[in-house]
CSV table of C-alpha atoms and ligand atoms in Angstrom, one decimal:
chain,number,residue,atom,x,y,z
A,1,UNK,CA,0.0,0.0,0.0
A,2,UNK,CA,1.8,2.9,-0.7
A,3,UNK,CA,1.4,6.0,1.7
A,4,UNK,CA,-1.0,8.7,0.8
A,5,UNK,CA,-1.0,12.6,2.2
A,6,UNK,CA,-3.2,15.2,2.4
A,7,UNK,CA,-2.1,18.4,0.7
A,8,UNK,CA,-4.6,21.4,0.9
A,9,UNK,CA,-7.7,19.5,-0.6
A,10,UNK,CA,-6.0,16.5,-2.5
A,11,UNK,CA,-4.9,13.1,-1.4
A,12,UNK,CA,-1.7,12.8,-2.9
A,13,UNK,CA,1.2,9.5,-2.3
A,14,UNK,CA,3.3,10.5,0.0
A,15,UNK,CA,6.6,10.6,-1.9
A,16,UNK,CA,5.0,12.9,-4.5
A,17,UNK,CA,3.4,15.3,-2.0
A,18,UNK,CA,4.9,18.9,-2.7
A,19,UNK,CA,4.1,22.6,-1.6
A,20,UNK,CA,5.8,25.9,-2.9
A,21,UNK,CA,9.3,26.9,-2.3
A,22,UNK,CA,7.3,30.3,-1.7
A,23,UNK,CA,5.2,28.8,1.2
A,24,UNK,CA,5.5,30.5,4.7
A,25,UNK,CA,6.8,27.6,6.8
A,26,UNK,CA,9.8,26.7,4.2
A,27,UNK,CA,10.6,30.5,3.9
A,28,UNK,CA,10.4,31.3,7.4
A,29,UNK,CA,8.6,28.8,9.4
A,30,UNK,CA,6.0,30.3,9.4
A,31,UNK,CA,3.3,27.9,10.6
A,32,UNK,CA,1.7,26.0,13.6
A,33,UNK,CA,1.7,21.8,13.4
A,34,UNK,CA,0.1,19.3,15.7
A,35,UNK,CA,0.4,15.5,16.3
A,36,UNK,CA,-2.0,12.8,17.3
A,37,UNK,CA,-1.4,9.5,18.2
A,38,UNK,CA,-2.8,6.6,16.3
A,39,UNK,CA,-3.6,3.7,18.8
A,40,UNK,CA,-6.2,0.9,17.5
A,41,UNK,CA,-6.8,2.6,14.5
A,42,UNK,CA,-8.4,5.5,16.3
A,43,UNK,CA,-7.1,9.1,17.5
A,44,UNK,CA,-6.1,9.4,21.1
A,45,UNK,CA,-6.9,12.7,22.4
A,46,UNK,CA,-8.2,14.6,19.2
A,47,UNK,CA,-10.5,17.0,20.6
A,48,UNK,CA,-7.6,18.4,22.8
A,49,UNK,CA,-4.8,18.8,19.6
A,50,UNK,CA,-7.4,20.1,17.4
A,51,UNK,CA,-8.4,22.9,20.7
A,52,UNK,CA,-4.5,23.2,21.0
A,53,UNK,CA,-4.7,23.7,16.8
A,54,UNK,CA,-7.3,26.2,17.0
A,55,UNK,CA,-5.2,28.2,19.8
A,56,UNK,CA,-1.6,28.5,18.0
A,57,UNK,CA,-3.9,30.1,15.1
A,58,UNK,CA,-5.4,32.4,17.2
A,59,UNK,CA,-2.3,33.5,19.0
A,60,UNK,CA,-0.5,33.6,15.7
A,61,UNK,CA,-3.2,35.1,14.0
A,62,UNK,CA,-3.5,32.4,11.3
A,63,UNK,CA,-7.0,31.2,10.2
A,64,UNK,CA,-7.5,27.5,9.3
A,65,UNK,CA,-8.4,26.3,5.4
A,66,UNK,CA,-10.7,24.1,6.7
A,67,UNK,CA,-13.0,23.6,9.6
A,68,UNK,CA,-13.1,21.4,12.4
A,69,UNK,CA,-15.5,18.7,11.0
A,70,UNK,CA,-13.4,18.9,7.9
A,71,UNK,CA,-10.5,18.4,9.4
A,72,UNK,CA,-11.5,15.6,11.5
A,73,UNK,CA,-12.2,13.8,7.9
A,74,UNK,CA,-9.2,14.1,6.7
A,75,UNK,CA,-7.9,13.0,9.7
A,76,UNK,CA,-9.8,9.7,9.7
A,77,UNK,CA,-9.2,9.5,5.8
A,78,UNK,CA,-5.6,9.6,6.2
A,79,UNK,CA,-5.5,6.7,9.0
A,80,UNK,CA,-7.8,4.3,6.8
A,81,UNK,CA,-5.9,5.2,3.2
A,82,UNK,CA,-2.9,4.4,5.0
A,83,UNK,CA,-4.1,1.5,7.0
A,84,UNK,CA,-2.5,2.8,10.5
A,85,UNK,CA,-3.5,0.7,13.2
A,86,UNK,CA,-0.3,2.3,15.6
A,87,UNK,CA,1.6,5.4,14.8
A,88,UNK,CA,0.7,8.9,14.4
A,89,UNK,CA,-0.6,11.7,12.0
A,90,UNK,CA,1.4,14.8,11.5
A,91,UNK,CA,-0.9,18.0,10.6
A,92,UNK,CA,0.8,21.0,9.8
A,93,UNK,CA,-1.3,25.0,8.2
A,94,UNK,CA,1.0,27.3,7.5
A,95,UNK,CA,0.6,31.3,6.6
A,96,UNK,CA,0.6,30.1,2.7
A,97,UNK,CA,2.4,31.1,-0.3
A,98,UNK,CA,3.5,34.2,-1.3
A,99,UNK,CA,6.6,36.3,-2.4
A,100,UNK,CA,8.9,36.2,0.2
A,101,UNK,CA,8.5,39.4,2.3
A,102,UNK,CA,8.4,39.6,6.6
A,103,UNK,CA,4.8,41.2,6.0
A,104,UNK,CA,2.2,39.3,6.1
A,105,UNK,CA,0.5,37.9,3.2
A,106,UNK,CA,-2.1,39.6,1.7
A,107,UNK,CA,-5.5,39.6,3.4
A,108,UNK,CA,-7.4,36.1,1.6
A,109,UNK,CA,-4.4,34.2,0.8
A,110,UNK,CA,-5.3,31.0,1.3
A,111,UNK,CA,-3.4,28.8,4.6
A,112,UNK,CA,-1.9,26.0,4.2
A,113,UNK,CA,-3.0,22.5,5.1
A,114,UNK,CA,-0.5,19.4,4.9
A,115,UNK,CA,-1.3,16.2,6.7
A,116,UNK,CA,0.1,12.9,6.8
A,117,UNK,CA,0.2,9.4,9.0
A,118,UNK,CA,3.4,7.7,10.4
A,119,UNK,CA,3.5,4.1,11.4
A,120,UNK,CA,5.1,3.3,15.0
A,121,UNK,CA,6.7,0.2,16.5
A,122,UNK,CA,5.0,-1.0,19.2
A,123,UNK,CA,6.9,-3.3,20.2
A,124,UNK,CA,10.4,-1.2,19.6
A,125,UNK,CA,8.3,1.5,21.8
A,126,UNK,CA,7.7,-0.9,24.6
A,127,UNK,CA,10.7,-2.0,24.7
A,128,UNK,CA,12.2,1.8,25.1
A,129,UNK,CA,9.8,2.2,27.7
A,130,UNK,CA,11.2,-1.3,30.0
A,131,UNK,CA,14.7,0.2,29.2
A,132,UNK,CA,14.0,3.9,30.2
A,133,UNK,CA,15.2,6.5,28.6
A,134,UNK,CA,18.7,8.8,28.9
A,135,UNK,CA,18.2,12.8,28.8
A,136,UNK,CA,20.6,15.7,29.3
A,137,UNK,CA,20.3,18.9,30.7
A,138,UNK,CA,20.8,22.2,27.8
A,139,UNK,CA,20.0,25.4,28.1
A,140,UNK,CA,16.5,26.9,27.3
A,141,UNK,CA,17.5,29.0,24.7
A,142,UNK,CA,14.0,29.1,22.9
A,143,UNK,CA,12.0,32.2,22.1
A,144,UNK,CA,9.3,33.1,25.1
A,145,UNK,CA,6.2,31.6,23.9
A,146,UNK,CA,6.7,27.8,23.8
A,147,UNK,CA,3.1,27.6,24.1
A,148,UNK,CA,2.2,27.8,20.9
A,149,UNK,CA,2.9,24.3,18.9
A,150,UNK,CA,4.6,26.6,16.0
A,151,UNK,CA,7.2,24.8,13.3
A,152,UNK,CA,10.1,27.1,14.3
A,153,UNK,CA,11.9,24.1,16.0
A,154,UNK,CA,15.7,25.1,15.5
A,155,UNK,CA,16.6,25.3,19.0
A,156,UNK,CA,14.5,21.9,19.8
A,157,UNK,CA,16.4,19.9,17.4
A,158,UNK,CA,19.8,21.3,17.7
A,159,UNK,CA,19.0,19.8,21.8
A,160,UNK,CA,17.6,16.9,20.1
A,161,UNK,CA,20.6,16.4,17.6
A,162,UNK,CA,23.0,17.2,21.2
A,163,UNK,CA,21.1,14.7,23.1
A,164,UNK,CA,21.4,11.5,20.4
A,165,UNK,CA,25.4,12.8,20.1
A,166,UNK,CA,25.6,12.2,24.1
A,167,UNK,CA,23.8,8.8,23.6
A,168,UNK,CA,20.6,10.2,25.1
A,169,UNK,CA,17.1,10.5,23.7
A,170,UNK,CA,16.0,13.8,24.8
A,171,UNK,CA,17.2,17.2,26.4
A,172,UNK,CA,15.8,18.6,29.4
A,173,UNK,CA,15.8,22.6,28.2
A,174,UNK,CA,17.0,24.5,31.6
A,175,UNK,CA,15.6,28.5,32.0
A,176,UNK,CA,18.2,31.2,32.9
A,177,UNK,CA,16.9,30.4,36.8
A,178,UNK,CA,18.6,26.8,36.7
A,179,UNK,CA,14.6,25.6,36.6
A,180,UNK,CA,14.0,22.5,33.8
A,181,UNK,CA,11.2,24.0,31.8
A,182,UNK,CA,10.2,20.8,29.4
A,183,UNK,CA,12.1,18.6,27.2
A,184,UNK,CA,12.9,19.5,23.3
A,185,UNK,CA,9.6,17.5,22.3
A,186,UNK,CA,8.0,16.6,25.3
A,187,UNK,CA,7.0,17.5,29.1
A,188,UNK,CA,9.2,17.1,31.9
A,189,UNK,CA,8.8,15.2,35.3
A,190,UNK,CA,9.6,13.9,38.5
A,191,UNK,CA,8.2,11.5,41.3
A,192,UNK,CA,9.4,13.3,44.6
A,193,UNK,CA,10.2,12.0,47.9
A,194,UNK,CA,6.8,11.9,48.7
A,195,UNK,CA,5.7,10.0,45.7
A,196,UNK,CA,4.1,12.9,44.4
A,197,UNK,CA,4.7,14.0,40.3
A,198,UNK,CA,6.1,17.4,39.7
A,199,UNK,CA,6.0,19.2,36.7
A,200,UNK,CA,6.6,23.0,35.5
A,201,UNK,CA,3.5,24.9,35.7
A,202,UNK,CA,1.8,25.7,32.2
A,203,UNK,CA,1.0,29.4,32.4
A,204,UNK,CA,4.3,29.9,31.3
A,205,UNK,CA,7.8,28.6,29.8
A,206,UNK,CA,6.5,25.2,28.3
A,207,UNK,CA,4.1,24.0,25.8
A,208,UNK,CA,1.1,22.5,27.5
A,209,UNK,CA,0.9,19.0,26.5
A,210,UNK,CA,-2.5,16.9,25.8
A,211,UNK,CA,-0.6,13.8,27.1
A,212,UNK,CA,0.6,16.0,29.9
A,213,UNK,CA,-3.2,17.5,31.1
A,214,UNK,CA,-4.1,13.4,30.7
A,215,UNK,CA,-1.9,12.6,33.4
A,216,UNK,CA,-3.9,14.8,36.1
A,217,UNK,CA,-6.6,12.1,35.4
A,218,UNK,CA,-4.5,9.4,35.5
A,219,UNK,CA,-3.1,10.6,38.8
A,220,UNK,CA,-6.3,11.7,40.6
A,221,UNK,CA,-7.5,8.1,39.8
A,222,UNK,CA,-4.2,6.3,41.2
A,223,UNK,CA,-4.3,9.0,44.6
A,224,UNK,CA,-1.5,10.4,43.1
A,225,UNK,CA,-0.8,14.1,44.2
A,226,UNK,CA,0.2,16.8,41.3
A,227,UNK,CA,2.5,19.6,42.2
A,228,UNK,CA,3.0,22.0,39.2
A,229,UNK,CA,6.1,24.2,40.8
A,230,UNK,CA,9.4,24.4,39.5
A,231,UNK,CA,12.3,21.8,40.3
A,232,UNK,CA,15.7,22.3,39.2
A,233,UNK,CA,18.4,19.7,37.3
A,234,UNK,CA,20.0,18.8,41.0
A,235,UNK,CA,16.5,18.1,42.6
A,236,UNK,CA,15.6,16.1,39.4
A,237,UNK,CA,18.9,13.9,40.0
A,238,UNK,CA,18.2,13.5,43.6
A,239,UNK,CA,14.5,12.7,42.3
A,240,UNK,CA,12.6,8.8,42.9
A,241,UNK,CA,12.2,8.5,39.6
A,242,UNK,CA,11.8,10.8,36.7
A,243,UNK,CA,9.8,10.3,33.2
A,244,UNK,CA,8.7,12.7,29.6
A,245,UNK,CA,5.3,12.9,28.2
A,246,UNK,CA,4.2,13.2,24.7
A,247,UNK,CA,2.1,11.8,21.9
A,248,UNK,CA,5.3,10.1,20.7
A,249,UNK,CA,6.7,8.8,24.0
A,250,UNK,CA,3.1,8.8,26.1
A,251,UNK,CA,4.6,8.5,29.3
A,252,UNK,CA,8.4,7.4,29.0
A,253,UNK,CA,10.7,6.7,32.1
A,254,UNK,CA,13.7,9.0,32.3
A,255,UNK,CA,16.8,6.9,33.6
A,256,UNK,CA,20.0,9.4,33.9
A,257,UNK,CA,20.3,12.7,33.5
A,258,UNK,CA,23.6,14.3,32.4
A,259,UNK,CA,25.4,11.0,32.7
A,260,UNK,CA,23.8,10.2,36.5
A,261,UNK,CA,21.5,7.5,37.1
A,262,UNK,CA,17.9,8.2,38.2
A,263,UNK,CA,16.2,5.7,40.8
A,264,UNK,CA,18.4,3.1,40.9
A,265,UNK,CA,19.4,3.5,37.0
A,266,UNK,CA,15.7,1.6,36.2
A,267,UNK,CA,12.4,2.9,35.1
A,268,UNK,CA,10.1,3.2,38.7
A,269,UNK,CA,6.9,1.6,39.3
A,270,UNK,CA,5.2,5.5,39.0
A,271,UNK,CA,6.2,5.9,35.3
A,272,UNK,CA,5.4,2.6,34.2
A,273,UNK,CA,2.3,2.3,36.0
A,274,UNK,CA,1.0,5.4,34.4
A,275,UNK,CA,2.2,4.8,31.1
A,276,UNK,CA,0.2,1.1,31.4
A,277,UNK,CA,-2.5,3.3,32.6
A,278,UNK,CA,-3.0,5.9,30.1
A,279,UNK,CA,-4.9,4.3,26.8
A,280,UNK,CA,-7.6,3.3,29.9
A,281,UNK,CA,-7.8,7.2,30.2
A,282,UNK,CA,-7.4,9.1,26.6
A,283,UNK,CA,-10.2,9.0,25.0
A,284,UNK,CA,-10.2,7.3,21.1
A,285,UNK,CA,-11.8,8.8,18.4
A,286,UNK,CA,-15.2,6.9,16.9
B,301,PDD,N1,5.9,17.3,20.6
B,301,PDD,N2,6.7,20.0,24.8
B,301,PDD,C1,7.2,20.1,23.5
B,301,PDD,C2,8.3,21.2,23.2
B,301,PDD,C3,6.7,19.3,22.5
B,301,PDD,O1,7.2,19.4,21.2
B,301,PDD,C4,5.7,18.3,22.8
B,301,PDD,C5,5.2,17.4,21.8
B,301,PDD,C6,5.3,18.2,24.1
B,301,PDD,C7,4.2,17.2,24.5
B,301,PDD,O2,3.0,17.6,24.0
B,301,PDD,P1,1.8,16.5,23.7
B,301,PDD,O3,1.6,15.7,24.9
B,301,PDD,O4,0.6,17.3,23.4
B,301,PDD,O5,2.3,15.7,22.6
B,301,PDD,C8,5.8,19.1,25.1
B,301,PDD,C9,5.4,16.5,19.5
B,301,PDD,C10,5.1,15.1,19.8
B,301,PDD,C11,6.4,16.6,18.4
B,301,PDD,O6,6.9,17.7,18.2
B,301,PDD,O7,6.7,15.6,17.7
């Protein structure tokens, strides 16, 4: 079967899918993304992306090509063409194409829309998740409004890139306080001597994760306490156990950080317990 995106209004294969050299987000990243996990064949957590989508538009003040039943179509349509039972779908709107110039477009030019689905192994995921995971500690060098899900990702994947060369997965980004504000592509946290999780509040610094906002569920269900306060790289070494969250990684345990292990050097009972926990929780799309 070969793979099949969506590229404003046409299903296209996947190798052959093409926007303008003129478009906004190749010219100056100039665009907003979101991704969804594909569990079962359905979408975990939709309705929270696609309010997440509808927020980085508003913030950047982009308007969407299509509209939310729309876009849940294509959604759906991409999963089935491609016959995804476990991965993900990408979906990115940009400011659209025009000649290249820091103003704005002109009023009515059209956003915009590129889609596509990603197969996962489970299994390989699984496995990652029984090994735990290595991160290191970077600077936060990121502009101040990690809020919004935009495609300007330099400084998260030159942390990425630093990570993989220091035989990690991920990068803890670190604020100019000493405070660990998320990781490049997912949410930071820690189990603290009291068992409870913390994690870096969401008013400010980080983006505010869907898998992330799961977890207070999760947690309330397993009488597990919440603390959203700051905790810094030495506290998160000194930490039970620590663990990422993401639509890629779910919940993920963290095993060393710089080099030092975490709990022992194995994934705790915490992480894995919510990460065993969570498809019970997110809701799946019809
Ligand atoms: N990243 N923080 C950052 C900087 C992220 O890029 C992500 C997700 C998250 C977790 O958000 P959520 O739980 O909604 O996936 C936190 C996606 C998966 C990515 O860029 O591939």
């Amino acid at each position: 079967m070969s793979r099949i995106a969506y590229v404003n209004g046409r299903y296209v294969r996947h190798s052959e899918a093409a926007v303008s050299i003129d478009d906004r987000a190749f010219l100056f990243a100039d665009g907003i993304y979101e991704v969804i996990e594909i569990f079962g064949g359905k979408l975990i957590d939709e309705a929270g992306h696609l309010e997440r989508l509808n927020r980085s538009a508003r913030e950047l003040l982009l308007k969407l090509p299509v509209g939310e039943r729309a876009l849940k179509l294509i959604l759906r349509e991409l999963v089935a063409r491609n016959g995804v039972a476990y991965g993900h779908v990408y979906l990115q709107v940009t400011r659209g194409v025009a000649r290249r110039d820091h103003f704005f477009p002109k009023a009515g030019t059209p956003t915009t829309l590129v889609a596509f689905a990603h197969r996962s192994d489970r299994a390989a995921a699984e496995a990652k998740a029984q090994a735990g995971i290595k991160v290191i500690s970077l600077p936060d060098i990121r502009w101040k409004r990690p809020d919004i899900k935009s495609t300007s990702l330099l400084p998260n994947v030159l942390a990425k890139q630093q990570a993989k060369d220091f035989g990690a997965y991920e990068a803890w980004l670190v604020d100019e306080e000493g405070f660990v504000t998320e990781g490049s592509s997912s949410n930071a946290w820690i189990v603290d001597a009291d068992g409870a999780l913390v994690t870096h509040p969401a008013d400010s610094g980080i983006l505010r994760g869907i898998t992330r906002a799961r977890l207070f569920e999760i947690a309330a269900a397993h009488q597990i306490r919440i603390v959203e306060r700051r905790f810094t790289v030495v506290e998160a070494k000194a930490a039970r156990e620590a663990f990422i969250t993401g639509a890629t990684t779910l919940v993920m345990p963290v095993v060393a950080i710089d080099g030092e292990k975490i709990g022992g050097g194995a994934p705790g009972p915490v992480a894995l317990g919510l990460r065993a926990a969570f498809h019970g929780f997110a809701p799946a799309s019809e």
